[in-house]
CSV table of C-alpha atoms in Angstrom, one decimal:
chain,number,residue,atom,x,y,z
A,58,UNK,CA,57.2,30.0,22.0
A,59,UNK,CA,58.8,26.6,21.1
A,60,UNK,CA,58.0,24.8,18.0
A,61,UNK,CA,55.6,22.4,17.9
A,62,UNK,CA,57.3,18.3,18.4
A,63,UNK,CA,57.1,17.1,14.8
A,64,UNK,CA,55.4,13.8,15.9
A,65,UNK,CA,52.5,16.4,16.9
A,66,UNK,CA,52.5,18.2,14.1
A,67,UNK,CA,52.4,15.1,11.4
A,68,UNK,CA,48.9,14.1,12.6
A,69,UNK,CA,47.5,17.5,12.2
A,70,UNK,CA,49.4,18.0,8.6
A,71,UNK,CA,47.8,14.7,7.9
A,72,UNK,CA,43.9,15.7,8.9
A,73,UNK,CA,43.9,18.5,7.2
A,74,UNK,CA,44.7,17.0,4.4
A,75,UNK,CA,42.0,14.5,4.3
A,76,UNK,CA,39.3,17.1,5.3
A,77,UNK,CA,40.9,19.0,1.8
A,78,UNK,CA,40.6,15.7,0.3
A,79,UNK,CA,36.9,15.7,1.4
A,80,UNK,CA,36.0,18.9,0.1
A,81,UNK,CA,37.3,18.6,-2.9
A,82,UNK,CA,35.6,14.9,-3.5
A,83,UNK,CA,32.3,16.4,-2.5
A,84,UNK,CA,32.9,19.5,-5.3
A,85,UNK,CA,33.6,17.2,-7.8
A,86,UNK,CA,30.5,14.7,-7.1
A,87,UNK,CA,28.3,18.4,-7.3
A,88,UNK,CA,29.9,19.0,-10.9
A,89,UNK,CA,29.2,15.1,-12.0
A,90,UNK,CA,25.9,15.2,-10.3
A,91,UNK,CA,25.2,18.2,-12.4
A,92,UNK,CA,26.5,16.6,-15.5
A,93,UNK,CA,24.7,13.1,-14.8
A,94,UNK,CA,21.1,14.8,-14.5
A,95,UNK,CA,21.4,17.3,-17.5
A,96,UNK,CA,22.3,14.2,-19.8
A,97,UNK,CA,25.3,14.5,-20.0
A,98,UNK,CA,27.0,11.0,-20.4
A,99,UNK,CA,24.3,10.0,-23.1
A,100,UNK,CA,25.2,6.2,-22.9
A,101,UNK,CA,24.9,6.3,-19.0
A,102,UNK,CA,28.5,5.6,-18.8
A,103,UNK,CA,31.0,7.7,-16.9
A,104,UNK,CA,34.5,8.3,-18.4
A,105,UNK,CA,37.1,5.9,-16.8
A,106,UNK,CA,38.5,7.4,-13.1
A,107,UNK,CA,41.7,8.8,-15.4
A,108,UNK,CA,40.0,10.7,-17.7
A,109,UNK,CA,38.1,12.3,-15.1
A,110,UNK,CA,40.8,13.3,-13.0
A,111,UNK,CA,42.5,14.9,-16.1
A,112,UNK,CA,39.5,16.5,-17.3
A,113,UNK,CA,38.9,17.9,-13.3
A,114,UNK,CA,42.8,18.4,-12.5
A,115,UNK,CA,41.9,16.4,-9.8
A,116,UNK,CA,43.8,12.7,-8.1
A,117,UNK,CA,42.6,10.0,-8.7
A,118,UNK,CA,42.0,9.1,-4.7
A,119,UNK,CA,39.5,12.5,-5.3
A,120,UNK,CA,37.7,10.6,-8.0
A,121,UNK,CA,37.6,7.6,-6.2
A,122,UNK,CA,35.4,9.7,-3.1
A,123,UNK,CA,33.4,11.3,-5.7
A,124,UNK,CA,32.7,8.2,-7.1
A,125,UNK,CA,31.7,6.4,-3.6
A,126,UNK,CA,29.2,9.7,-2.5
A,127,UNK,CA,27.5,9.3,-5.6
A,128,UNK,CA,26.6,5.5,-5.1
A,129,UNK,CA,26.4,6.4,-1.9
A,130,UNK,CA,23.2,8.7,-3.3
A,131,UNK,CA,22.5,5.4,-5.3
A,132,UNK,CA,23.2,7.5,-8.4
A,133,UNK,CA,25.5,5.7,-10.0
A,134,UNK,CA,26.8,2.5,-9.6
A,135,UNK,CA,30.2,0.2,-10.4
A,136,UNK,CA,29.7,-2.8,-13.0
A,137,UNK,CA,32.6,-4.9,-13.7
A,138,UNK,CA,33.9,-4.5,-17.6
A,139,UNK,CA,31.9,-1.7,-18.0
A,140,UNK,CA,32.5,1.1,-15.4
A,141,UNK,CA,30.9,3.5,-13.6
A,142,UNK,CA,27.4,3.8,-15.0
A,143,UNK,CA,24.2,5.6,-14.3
A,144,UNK,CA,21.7,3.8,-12.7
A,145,UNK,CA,18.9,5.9,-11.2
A,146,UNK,CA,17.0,8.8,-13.6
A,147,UNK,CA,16.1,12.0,-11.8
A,148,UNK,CA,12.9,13.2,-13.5
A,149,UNK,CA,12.9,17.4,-13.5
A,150,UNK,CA,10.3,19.4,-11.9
A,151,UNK,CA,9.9,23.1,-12.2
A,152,UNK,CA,9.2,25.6,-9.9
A,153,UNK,CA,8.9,28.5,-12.7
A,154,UNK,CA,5.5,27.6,-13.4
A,155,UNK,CA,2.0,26.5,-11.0
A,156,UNK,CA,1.3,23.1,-12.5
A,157,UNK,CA,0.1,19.5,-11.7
A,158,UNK,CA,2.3,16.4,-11.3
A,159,UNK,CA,1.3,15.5,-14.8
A,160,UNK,CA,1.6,18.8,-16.4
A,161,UNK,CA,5.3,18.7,-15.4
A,162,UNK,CA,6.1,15.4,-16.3
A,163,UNK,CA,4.0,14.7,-19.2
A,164,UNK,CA,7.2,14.0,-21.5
A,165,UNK,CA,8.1,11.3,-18.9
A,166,UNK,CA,5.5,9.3,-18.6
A,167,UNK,CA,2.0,8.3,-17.3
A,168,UNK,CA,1.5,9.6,-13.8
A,169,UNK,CA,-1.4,8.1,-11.9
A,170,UNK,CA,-2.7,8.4,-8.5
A,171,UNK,CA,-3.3,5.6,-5.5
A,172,UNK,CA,-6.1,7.2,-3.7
A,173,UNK,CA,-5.6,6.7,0.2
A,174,UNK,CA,-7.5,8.9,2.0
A,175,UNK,CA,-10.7,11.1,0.6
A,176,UNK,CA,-13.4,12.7,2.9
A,177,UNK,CA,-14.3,15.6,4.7
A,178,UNK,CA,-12.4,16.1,8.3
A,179,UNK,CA,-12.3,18.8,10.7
A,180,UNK,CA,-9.9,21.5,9.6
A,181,UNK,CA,-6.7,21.6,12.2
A,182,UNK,CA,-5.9,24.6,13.0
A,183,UNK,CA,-3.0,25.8,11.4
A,184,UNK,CA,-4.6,24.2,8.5
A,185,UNK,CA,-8.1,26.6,8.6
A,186,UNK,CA,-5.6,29.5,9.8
A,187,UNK,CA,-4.1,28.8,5.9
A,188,UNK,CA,-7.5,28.7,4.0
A,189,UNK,CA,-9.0,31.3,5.6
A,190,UNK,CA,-11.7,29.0,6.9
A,191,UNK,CA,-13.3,29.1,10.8
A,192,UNK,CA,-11.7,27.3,13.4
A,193,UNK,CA,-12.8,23.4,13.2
A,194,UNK,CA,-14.7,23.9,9.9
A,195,UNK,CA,-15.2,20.8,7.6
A,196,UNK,CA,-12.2,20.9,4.6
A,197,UNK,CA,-12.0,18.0,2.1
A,198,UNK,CA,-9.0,15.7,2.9
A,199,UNK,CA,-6.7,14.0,0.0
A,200,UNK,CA,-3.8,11.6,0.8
A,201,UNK,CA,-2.9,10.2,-3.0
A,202,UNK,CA,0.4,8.2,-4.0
A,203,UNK,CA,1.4,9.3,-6.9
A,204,UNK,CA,3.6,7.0,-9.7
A,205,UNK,CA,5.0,7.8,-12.8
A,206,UNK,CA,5.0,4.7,-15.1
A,207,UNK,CA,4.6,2.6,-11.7
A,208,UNK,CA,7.2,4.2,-9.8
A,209,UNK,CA,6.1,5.4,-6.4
A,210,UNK,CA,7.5,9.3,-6.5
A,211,UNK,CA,4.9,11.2,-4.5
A,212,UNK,CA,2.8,11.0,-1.2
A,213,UNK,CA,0.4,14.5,-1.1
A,214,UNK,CA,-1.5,15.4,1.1
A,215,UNK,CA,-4.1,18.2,0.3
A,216,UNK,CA,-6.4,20.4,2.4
A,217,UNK,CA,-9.5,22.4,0.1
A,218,UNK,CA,-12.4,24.1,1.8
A,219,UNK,CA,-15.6,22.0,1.3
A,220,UNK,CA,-17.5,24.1,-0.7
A,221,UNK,CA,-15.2,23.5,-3.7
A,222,UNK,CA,-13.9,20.4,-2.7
A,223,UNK,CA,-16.9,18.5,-2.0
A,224,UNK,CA,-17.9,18.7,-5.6
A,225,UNK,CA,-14.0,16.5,-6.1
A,226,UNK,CA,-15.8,13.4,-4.7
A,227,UNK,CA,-17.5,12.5,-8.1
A,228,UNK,CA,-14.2,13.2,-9.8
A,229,UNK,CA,-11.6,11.0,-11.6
A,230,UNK,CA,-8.8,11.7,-8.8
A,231,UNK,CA,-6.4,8.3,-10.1
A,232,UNK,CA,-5.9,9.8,-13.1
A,233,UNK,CA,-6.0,13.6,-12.9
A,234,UNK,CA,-4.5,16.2,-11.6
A,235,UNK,CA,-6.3,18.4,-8.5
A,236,UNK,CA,-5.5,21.5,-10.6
A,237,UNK,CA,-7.0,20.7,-14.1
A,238,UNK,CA,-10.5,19.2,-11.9
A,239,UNK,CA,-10.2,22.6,-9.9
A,240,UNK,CA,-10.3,24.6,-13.1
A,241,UNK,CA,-13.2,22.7,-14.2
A,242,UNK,CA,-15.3,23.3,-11.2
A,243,UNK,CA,-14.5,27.2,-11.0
A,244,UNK,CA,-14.6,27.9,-14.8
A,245,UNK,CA,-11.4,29.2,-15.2
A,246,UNK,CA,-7.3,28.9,-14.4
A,247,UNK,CA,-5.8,29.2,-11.1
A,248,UNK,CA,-3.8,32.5,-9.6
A,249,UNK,CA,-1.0,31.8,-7.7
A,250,UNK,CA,0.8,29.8,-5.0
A,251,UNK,CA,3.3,30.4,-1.8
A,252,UNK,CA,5.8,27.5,-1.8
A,253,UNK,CA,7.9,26.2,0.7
A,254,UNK,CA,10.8,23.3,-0.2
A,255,UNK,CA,12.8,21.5,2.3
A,256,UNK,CA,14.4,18.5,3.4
A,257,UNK,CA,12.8,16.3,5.7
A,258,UNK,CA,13.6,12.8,7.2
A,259,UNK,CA,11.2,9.9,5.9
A,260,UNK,CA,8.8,9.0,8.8
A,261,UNK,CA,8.0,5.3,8.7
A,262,UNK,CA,4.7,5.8,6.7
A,263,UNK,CA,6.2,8.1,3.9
A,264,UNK,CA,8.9,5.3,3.8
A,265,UNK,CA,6.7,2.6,3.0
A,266,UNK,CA,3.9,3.8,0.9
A,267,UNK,CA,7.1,5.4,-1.4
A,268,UNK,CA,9.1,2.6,-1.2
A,269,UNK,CA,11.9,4.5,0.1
A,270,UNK,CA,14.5,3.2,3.3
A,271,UNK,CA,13.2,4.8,7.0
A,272,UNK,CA,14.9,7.6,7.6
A,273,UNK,CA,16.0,8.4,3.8
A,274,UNK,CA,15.5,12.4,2.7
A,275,UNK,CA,12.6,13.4,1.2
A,276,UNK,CA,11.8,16.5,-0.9
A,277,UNK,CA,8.6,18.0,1.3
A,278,UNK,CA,6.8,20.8,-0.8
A,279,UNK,CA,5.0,23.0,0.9
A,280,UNK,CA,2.1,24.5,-1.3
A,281,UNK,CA,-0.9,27.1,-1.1
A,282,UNK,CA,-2.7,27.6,-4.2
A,283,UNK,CA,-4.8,30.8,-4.9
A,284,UNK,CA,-7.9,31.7,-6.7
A,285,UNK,CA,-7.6,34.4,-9.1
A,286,UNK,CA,-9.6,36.8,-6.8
A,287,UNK,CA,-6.8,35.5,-3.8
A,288,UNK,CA,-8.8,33.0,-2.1
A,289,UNK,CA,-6.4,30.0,-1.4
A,290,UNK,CA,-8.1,27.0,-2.3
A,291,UNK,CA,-5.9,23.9,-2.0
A,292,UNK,CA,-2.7,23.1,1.0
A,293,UNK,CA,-0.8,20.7,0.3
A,294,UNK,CA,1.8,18.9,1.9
A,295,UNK,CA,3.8,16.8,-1.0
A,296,UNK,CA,6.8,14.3,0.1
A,297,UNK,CA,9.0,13.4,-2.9
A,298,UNK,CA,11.4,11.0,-3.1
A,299,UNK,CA,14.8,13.0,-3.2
A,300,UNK,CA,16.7,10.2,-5.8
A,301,UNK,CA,14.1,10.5,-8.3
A,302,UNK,CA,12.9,14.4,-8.7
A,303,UNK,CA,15.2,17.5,-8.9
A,304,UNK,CA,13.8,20.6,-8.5
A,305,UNK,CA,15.0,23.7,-11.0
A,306,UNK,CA,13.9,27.2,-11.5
A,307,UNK,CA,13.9,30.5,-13.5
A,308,UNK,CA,15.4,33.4,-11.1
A,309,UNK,CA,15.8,37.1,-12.2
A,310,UNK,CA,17.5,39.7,-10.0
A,311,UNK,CA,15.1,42.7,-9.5
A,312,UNK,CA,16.6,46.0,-10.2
């Protein structure tokens, strides 16, 4: 077989070094990522493009791309005389435990609630299918924007049966969480939930009520919460805005 004209071969050579390039720019924004949101530049300064390339063995172009897909994520950003500096907080949310907004982010701030929507509608299907309810049967409906110290960071949107959720209406819903005012009502602490967590593109209501650009990724949390007996008792459907929550979690291996 004859070998391949050099001037053919030199583009090829050359793209496969910028897709290496590419891959190792976007493992090196996962590592500072990482580093950023577990605190650890505490001044919110990065270390200057040199000392990160020696500290990662990596060039400095490889920085530089790191660099650029984490403001690209509006992470970080570039101030002249100062550097690279942190610029948005990510504010952590577990998926270990089955709490409220402000359960999990009590040592953050205040988190309050915009309520948007709050009566009784007829169940979709799907919806009734979930709570174990008859087809078309009246469920309590909750659309809430909820804020952490004034920050829009949530849009839910929750689904209870009417018996339990009709006696929500009387309830303080800006300023506490559907969980704690369920506990209260049935006497005692929830069971369980089923979760569900992907990525989702921000339609142009979820855009506006959070503030966030049309189109941008959002964090949607599926969620079916369960009596203690197994009765579920609350869907939701929460959209989070993907540049201010990350999501973490306790895993064991079963034997």
């Amino acid at each position: 077989m004859p070998a391949e004209p050099a001037s053919a071969a030199r583009p090829a050579a050359a793209a496969r070094r910028r897709r290496l390039r590419a891959d190792r720019a976007r493992q090196l924004a996962d590592l500072l990522r990482h580093q950023i949101l577990a605190g650890g530049f505490p001044d919110g300064v990065l270390p200057l493009e040199d000392t990160i390339a020696a500290d990662f063995r990596a060039s400095r172009n490889t920085v530089r791309q790191a660099l650029d897909l984490l403001r690209g994520e509006q992470l970080v950003e570039r101030q002249p005389g100062v550097g690279t500096v942190v610029v948005c907080e990510k504010y952590p949310h577990g998926l270990h435990r089955l709490q409220g907004l402000a359960e999990t982010l009590h040592e953050h701030g205040r988190v309050t609630n915009e309520v948007r929507t709050l009566g009784p509608v007829s169940a979709p299907g799907p919806v009734a299918h979930r709570l174990g309810l008859p087809e078309h049967a009246d469920v309590l409906c909750i659309e809430r924007l909820r804020r952490l110290d004034g920050l829009p960071l949530s849009l839910d949107l929750s689904y209870l049966p009417m018996d339990i959720g009709g006696e929500l209406l009387g309830c303080d819903l800006e300023n506490t969480d559907v969980f704690r005012l369920l506990e209260s009502l049935t006497g005692g602490p929830l069971g369980h939930a089923e979760i569900t967590l992907e990525a989702v593109n921000a339609d142009a209501h979820s855009a506006a009520v959070l503030q966030a650009p049309r189109g941008a990724a959002v964090l949607m949390l599926e969620r079916l919460t369960h009596l203690p007996d197994g009765r579920p008792v609350d869907l939701e459907f929460i959209r989070f805005r993907g540049d201010r929550i990350t999501m973490s979690g306790l895993l064991r291996r079963s034997p």
